[in-house]
PDB file of N, CA, C and O in Angstrom:
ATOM      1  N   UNK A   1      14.178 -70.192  54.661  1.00 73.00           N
ATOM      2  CA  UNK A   1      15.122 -70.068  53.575  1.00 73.00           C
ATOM      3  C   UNK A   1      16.472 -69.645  54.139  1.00 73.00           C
ATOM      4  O   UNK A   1      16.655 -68.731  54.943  1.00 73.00           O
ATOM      5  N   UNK A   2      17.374 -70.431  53.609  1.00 81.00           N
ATOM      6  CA  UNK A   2      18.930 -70.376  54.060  1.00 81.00           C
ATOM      7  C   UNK A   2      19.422 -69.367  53.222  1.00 81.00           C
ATOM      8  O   UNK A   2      19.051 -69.499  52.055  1.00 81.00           O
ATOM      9  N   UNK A   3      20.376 -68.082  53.520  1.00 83.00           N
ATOM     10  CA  UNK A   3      21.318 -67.708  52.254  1.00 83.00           C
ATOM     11  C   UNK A   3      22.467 -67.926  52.589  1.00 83.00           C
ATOM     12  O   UNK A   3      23.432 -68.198  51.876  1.00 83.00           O
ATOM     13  N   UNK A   4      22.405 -67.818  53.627  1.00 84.00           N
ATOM     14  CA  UNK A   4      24.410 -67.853  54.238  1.00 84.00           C
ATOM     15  C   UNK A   4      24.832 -66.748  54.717  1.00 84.00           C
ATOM     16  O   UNK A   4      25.948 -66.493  55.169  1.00 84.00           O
ATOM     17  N   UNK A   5      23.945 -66.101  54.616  1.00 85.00           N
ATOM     18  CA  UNK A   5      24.365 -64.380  55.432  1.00 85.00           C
ATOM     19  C   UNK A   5      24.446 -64.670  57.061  1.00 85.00           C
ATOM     20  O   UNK A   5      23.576 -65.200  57.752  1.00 85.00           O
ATOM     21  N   UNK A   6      25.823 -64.139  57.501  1.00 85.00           N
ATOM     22  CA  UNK A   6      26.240 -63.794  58.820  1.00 85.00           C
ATOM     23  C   UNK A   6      25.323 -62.293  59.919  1.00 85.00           C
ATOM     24  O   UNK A   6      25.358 -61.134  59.505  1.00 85.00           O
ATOM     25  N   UNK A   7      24.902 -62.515  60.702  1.00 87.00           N
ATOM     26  CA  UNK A   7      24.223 -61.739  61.458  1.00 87.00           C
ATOM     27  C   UNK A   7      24.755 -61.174  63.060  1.00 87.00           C
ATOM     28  O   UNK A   7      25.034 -62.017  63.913  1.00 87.00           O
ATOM     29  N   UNK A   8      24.822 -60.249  63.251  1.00 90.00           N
ATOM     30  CA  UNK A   8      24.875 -60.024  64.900  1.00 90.00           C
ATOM     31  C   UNK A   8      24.105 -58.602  65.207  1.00 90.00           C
ATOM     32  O   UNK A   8      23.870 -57.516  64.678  1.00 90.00           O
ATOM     33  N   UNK A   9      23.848 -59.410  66.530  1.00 93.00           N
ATOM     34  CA  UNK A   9      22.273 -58.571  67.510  1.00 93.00           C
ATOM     35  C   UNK A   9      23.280 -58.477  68.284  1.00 93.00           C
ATOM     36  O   UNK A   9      24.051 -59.315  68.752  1.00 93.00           O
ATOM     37  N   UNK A  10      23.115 -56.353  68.449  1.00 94.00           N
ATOM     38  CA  UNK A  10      23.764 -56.127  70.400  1.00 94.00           C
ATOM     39  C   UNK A  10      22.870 -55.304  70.309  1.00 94.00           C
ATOM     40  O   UNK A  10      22.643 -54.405  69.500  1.00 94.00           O
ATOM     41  N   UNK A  11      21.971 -55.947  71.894  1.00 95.00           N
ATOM     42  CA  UNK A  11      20.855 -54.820  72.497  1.00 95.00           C
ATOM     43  C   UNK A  11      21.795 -53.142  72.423  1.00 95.00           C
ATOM     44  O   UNK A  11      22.989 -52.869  72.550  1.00 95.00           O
ATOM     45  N   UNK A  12      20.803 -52.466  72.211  1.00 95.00           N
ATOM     46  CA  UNK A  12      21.357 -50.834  72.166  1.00 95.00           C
ATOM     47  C   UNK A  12      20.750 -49.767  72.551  1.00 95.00           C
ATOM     48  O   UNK A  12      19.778 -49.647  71.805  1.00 95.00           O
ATOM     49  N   UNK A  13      20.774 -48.925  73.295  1.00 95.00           N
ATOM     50  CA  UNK A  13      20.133 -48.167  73.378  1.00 95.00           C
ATOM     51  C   UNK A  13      20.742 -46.793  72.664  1.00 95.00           C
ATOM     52  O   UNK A  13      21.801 -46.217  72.911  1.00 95.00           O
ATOM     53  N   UNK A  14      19.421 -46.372  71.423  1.00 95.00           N
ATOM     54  CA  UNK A  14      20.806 -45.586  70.601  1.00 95.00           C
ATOM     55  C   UNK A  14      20.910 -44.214  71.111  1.00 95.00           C
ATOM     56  O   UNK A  14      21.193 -43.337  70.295  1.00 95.00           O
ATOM     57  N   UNK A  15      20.709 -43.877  72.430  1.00 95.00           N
ATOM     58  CA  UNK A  15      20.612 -42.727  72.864  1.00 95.00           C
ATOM     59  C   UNK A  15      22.048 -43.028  74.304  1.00 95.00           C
ATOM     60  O   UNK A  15      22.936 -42.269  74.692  1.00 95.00           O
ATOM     61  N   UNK A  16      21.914 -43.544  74.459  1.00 97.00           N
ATOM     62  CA  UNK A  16      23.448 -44.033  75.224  1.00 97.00           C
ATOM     63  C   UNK A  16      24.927 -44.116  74.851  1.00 97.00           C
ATOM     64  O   UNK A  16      25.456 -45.149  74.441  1.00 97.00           O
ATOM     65  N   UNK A  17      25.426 -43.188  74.989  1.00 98.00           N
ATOM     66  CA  UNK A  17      27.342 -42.975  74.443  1.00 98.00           C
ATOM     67  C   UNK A  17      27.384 -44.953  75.185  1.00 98.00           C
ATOM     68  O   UNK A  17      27.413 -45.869  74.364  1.00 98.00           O
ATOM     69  N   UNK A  18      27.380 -45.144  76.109  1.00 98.00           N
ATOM     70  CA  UNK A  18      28.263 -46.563  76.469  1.00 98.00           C
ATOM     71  C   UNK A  18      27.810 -47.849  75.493  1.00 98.00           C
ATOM     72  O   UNK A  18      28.382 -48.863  75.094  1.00 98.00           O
ATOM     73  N   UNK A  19      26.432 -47.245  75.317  1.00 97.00           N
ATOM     74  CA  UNK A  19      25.656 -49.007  74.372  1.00 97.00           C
ATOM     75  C   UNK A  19      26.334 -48.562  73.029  1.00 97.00           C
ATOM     76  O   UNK A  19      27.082 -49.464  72.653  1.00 97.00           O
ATOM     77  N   UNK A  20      26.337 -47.401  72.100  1.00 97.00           N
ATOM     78  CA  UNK A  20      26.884 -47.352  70.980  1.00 97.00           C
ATOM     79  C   UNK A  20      28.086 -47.682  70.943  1.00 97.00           C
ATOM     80  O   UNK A  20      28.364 -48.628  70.206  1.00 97.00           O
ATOM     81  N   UNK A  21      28.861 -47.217  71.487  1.00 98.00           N
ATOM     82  CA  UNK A  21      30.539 -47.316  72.039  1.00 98.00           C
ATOM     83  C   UNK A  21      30.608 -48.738  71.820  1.00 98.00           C
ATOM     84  O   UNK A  21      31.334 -49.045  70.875  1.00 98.00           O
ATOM     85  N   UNK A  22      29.961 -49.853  72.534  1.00 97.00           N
ATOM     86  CA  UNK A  22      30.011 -51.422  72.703  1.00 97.00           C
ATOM     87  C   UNK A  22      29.727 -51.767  71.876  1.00 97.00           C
ATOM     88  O   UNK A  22      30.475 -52.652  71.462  1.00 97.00           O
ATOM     89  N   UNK A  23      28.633 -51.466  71.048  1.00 96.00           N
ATOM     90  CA  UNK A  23      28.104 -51.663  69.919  1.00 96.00           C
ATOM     91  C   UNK A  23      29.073 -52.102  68.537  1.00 96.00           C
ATOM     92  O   UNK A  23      29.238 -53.149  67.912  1.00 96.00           O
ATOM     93  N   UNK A  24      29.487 -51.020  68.454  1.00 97.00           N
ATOM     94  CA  UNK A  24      30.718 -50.370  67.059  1.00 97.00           C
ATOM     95  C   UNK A  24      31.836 -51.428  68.003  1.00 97.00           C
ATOM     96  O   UNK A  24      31.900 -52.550  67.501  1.00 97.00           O
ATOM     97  N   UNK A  25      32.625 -51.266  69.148  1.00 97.00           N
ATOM     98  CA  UNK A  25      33.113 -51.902  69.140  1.00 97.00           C
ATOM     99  C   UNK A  25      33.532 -53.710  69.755  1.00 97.00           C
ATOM    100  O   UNK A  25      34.597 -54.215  70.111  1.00 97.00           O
ATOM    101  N   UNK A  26      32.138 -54.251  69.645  1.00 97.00           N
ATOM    102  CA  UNK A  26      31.594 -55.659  68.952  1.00 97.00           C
ATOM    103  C   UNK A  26      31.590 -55.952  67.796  1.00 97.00           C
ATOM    104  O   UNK A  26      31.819 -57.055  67.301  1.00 97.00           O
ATOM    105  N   UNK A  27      31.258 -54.718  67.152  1.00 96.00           N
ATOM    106  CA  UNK A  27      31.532 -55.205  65.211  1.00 96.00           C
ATOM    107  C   UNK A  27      32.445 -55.343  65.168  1.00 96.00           C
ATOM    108  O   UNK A  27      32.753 -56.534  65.135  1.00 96.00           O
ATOM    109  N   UNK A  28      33.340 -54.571  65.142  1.00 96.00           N
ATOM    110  CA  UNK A  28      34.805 -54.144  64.942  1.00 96.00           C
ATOM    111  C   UNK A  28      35.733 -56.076  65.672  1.00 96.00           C
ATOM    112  O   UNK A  28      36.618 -56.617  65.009  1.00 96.00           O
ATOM    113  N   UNK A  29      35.304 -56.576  66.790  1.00 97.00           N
ATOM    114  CA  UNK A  29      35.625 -57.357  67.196  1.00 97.00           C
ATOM    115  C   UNK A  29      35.325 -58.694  66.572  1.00 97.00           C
ATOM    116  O   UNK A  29      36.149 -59.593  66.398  1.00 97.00           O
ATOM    117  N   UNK A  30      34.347 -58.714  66.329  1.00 96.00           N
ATOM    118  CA  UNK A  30      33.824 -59.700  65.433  1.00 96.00           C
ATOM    119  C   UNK A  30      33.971 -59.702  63.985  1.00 96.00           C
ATOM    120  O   UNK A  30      34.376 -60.759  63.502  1.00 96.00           O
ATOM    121  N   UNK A  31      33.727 -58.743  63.198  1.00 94.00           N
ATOM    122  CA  UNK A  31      34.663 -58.538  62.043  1.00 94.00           C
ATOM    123  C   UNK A  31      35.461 -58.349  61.606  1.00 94.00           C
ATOM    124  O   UNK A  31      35.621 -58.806  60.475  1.00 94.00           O
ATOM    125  N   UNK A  32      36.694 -57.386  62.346  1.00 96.00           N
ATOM    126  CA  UNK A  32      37.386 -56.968  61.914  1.00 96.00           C
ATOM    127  C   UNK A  32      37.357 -55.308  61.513  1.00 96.00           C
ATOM    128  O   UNK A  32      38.373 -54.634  61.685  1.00 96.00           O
ATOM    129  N   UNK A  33      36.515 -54.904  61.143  1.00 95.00           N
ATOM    130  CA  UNK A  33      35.869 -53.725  60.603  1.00 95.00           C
ATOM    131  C   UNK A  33      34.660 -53.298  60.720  1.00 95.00           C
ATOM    132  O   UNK A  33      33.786 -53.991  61.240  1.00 95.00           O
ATOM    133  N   UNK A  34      34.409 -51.897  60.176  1.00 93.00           N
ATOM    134  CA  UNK A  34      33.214 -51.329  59.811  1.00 93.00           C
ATOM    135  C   UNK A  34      33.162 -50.876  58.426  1.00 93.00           C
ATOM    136  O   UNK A  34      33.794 -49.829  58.286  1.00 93.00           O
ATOM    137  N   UNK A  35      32.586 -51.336  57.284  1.00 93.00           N
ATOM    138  CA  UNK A  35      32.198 -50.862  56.330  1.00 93.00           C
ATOM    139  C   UNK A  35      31.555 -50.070  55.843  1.00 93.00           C
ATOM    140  O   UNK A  35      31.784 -49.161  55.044  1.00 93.00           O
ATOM    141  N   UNK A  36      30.174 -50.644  56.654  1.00 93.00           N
ATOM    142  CA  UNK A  36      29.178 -49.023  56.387  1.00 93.00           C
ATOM    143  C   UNK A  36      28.143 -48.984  57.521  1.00 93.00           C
ATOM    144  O   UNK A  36      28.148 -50.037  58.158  1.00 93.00           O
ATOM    145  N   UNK A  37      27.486 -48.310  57.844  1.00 93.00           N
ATOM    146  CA  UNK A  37      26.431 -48.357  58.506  1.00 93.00           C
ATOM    147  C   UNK A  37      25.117 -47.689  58.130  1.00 93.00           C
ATOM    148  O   UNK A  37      24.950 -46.752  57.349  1.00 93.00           O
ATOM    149  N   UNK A  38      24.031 -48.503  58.991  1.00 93.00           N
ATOM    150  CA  UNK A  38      22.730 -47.481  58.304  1.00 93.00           C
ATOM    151  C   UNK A  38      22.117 -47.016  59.210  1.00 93.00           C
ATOM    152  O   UNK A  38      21.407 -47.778  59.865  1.00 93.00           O
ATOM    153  N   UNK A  39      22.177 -45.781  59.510  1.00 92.00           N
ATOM    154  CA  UNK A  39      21.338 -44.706  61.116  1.00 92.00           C
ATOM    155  C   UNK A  39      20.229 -44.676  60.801  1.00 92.00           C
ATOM    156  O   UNK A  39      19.843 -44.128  59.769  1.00 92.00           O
ATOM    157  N   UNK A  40      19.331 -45.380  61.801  1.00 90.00           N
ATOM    158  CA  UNK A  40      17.790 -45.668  60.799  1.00 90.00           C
ATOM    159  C   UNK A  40      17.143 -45.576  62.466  1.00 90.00           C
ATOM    160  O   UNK A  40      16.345 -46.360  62.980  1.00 90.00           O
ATOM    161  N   UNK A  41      17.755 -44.401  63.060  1.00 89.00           N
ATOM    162  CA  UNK A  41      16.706 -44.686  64.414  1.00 89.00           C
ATOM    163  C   UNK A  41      15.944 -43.610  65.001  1.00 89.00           C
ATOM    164  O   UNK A  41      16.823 -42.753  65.090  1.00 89.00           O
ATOM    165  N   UNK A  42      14.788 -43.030  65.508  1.00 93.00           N
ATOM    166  CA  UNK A  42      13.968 -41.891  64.858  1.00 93.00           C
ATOM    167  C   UNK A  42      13.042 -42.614  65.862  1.00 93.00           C
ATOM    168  O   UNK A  42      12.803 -43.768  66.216  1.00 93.00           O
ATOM    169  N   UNK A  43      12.439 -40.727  66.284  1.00 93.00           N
ATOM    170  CA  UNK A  43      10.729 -41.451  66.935  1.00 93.00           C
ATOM    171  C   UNK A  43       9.621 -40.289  66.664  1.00 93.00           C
ATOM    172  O   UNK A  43      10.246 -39.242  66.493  1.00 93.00           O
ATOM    173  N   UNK A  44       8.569 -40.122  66.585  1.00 90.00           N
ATOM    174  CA  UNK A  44       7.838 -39.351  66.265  1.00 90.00           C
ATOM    175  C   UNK A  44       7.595 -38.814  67.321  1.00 90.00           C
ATOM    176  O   UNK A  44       7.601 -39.448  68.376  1.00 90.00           O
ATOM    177  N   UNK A  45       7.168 -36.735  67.204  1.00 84.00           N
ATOM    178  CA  UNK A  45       6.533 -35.845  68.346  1.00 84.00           C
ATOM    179  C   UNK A  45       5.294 -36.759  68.646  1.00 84.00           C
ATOM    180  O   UNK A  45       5.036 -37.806  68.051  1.00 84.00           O
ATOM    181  N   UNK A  46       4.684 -36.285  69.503  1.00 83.00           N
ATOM    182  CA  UNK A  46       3.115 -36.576  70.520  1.00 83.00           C
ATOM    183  C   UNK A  46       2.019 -35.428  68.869  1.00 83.00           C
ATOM    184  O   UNK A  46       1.954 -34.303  68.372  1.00 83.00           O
ATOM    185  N   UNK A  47       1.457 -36.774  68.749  1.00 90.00           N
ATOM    186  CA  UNK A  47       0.132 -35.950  67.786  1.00 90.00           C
ATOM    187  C   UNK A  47      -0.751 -35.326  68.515  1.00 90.00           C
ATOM    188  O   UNK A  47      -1.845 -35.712  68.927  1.00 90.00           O
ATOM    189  N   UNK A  48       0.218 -33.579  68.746  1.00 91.00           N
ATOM    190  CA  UNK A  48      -0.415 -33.014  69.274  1.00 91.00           C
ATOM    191  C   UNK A  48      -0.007 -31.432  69.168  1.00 91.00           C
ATOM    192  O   UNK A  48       1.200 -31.205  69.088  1.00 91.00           O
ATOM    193  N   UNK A  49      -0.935 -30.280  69.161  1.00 92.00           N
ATOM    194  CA  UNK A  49      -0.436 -29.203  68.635  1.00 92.00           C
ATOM    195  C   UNK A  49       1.019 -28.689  69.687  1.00 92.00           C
ATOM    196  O   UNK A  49       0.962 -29.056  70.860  1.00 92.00           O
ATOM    197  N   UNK A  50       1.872 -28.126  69.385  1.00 89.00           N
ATOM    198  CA  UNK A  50       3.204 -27.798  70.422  1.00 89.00           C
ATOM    199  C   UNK A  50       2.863 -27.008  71.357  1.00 89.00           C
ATOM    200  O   UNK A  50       3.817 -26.936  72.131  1.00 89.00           O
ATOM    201  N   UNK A  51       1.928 -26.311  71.741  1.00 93.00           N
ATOM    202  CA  UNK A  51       2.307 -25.393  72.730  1.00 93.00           C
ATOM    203  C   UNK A  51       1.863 -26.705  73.564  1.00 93.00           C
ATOM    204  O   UNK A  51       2.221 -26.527  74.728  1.00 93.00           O
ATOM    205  N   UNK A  52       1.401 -27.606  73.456  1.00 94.00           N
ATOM    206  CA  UNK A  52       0.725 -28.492  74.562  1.00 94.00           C
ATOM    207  C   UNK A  52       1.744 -29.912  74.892  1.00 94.00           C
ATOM    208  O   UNK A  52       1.681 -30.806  75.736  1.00 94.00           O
ATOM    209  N   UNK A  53       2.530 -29.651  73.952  1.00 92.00           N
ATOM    210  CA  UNK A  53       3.902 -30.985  74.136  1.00 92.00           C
ATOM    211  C   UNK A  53       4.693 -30.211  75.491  1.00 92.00           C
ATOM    212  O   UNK A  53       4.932 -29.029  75.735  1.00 92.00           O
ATOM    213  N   UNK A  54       5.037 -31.829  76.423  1.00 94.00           N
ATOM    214  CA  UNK A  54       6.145 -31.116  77.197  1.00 94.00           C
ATOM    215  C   UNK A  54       7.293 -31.278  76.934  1.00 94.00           C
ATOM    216  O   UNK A  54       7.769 -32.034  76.088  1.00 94.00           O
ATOM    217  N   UNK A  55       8.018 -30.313  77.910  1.00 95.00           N
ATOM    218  CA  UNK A  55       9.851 -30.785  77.484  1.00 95.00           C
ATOM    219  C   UNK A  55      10.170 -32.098  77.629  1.00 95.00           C
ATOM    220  O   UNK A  55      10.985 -32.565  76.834  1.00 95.00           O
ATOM    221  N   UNK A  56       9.534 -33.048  78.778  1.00 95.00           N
ATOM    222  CA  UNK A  56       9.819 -33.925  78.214  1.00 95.00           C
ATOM    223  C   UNK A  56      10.029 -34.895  77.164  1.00 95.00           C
ATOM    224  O   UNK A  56      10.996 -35.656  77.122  1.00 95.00           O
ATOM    225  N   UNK A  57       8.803 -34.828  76.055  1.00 92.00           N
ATOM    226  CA  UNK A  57       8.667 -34.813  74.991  1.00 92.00           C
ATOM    227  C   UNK A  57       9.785 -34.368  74.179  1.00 92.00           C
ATOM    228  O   UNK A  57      10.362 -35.004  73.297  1.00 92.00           O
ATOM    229  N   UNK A  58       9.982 -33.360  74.533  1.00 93.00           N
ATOM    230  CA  UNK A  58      11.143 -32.649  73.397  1.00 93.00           C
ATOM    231  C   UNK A  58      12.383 -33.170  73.494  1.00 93.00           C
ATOM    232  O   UNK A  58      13.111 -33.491  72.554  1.00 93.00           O
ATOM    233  N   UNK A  59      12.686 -33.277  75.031  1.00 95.00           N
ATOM    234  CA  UNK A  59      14.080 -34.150  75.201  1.00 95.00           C
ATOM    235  C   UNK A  59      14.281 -35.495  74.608  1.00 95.00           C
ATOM    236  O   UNK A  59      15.411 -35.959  74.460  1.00 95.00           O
ATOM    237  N   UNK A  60      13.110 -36.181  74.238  1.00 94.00           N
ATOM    238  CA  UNK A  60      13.270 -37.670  73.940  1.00 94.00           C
ATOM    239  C   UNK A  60      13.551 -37.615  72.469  1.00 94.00           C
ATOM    240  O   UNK A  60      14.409 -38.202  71.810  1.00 94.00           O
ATOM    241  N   UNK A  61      12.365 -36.536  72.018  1.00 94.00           N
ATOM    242  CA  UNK A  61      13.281 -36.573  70.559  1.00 94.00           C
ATOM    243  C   UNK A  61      13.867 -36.107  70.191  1.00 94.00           C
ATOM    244  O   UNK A  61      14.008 -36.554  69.053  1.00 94.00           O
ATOM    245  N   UNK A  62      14.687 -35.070  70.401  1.00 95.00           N
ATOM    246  CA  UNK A  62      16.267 -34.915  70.952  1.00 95.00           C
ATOM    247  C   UNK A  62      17.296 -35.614  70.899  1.00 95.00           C
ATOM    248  O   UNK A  62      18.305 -35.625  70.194  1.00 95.00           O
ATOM    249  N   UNK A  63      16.597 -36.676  72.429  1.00 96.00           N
ATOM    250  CA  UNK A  63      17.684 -37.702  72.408  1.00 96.00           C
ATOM    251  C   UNK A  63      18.005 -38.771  71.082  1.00 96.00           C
ATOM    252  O   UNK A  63      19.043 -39.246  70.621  1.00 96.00           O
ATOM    253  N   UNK A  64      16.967 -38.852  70.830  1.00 95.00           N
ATOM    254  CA  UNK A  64      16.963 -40.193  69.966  1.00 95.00           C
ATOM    255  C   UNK A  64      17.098 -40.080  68.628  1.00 95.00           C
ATOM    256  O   UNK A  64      17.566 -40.956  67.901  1.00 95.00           O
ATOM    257  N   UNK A  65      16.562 -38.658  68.163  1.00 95.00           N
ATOM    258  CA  UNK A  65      16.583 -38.923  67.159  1.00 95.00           C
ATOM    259  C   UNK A  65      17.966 -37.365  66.446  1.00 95.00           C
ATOM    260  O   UNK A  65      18.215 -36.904  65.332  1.00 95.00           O
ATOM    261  N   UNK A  66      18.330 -37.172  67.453  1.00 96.00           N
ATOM    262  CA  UNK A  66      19.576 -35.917  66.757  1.00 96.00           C
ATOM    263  C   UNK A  66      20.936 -36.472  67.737  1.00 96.00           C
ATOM    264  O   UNK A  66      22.026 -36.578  67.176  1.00 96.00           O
ATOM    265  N   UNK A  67      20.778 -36.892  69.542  1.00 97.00           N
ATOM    266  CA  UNK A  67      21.574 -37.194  69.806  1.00 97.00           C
ATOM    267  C   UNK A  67      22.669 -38.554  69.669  1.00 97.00           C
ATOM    268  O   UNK A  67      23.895 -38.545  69.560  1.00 97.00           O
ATOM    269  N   UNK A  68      21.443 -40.020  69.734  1.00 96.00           N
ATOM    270  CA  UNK A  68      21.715 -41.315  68.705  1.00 96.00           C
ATOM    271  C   UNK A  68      22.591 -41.019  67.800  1.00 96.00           C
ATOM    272  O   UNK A  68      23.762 -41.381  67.913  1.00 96.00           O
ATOM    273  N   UNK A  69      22.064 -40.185  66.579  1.00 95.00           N
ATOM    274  CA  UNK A  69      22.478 -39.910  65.171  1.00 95.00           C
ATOM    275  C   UNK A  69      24.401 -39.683  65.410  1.00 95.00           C
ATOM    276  O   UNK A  69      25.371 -40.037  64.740  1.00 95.00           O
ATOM    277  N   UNK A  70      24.220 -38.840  66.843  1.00 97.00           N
ATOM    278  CA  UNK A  70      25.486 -38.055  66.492  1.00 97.00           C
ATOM    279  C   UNK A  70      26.154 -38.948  67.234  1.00 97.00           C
ATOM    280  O   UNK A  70      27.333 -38.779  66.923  1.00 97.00           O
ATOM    281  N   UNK A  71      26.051 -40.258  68.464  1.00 97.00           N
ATOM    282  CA  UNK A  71      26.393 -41.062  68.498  1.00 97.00           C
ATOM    283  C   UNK A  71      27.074 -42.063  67.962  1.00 97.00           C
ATOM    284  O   UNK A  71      28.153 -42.568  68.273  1.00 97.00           O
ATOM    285  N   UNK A  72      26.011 -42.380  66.784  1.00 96.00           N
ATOM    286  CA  UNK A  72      26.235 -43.690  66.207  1.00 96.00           C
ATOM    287  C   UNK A  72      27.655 -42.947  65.125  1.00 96.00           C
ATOM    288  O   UNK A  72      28.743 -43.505  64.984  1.00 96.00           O
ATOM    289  N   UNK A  73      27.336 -41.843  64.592  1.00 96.00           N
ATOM    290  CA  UNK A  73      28.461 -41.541  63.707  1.00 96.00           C
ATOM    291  C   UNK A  73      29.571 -40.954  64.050  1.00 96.00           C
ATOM    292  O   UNK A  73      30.421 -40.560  63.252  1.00 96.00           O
ATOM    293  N   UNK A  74      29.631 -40.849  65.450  1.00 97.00           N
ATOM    294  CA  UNK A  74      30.673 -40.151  66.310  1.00 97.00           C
ATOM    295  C   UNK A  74      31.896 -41.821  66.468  1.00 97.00           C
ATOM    296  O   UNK A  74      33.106 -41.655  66.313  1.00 97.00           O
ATOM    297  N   UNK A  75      31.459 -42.928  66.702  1.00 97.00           N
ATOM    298  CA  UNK A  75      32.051 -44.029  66.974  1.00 97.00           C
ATOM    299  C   UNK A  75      31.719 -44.751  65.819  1.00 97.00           C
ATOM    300  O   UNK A  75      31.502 -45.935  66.075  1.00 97.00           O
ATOM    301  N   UNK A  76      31.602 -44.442  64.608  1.00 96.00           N
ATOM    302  CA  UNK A  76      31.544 -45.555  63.564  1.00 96.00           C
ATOM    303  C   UNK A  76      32.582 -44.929  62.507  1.00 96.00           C
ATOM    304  O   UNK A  76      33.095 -45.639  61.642  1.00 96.00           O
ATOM    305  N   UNK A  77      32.832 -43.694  62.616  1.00 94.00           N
ATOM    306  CA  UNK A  77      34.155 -42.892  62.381  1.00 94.00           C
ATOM    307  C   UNK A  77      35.466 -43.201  62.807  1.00 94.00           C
ATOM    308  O   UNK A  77      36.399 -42.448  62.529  1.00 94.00           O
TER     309      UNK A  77
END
């Protein structure tokens, strides 16, 4: 099914200042603007009680899901 809606894919990594940065400004290049955006990127802890998670663990969701966030709205501003 056709609607006519315009689309663009840029690989991202949303935990990376340089991929968001390129990101926002590819839209911006290709549209003209940013209208709105939707921060929809998030990962779940290890199903597992915390004293037994490692920091690594903690850093990833960290990264991804508080540092991304502050990413994506740091350059879509």
């Amino acid at each position: 099914m056709q609607t006519g809606a315009e689309c663009l894919y840029v690989h991202s990594e949303v935990s990376s200042e340089a991929d968001i940065k390129a990101l926002v400004e590819k839209t911006i290049a290709t549209y003209g603007k940013l209208d709105c955006a939707f921060n929809n990127a998030a990962i779940m802890s290890p199903f597992k009680p915390l004293h037994e998670q490692s920091i690594e663990d903690f850093d990833e969701i960290m990264s991804i899901n508080v540092r991304g966030l502050f990413l994506c709205m740091k350059y879509e501003i």
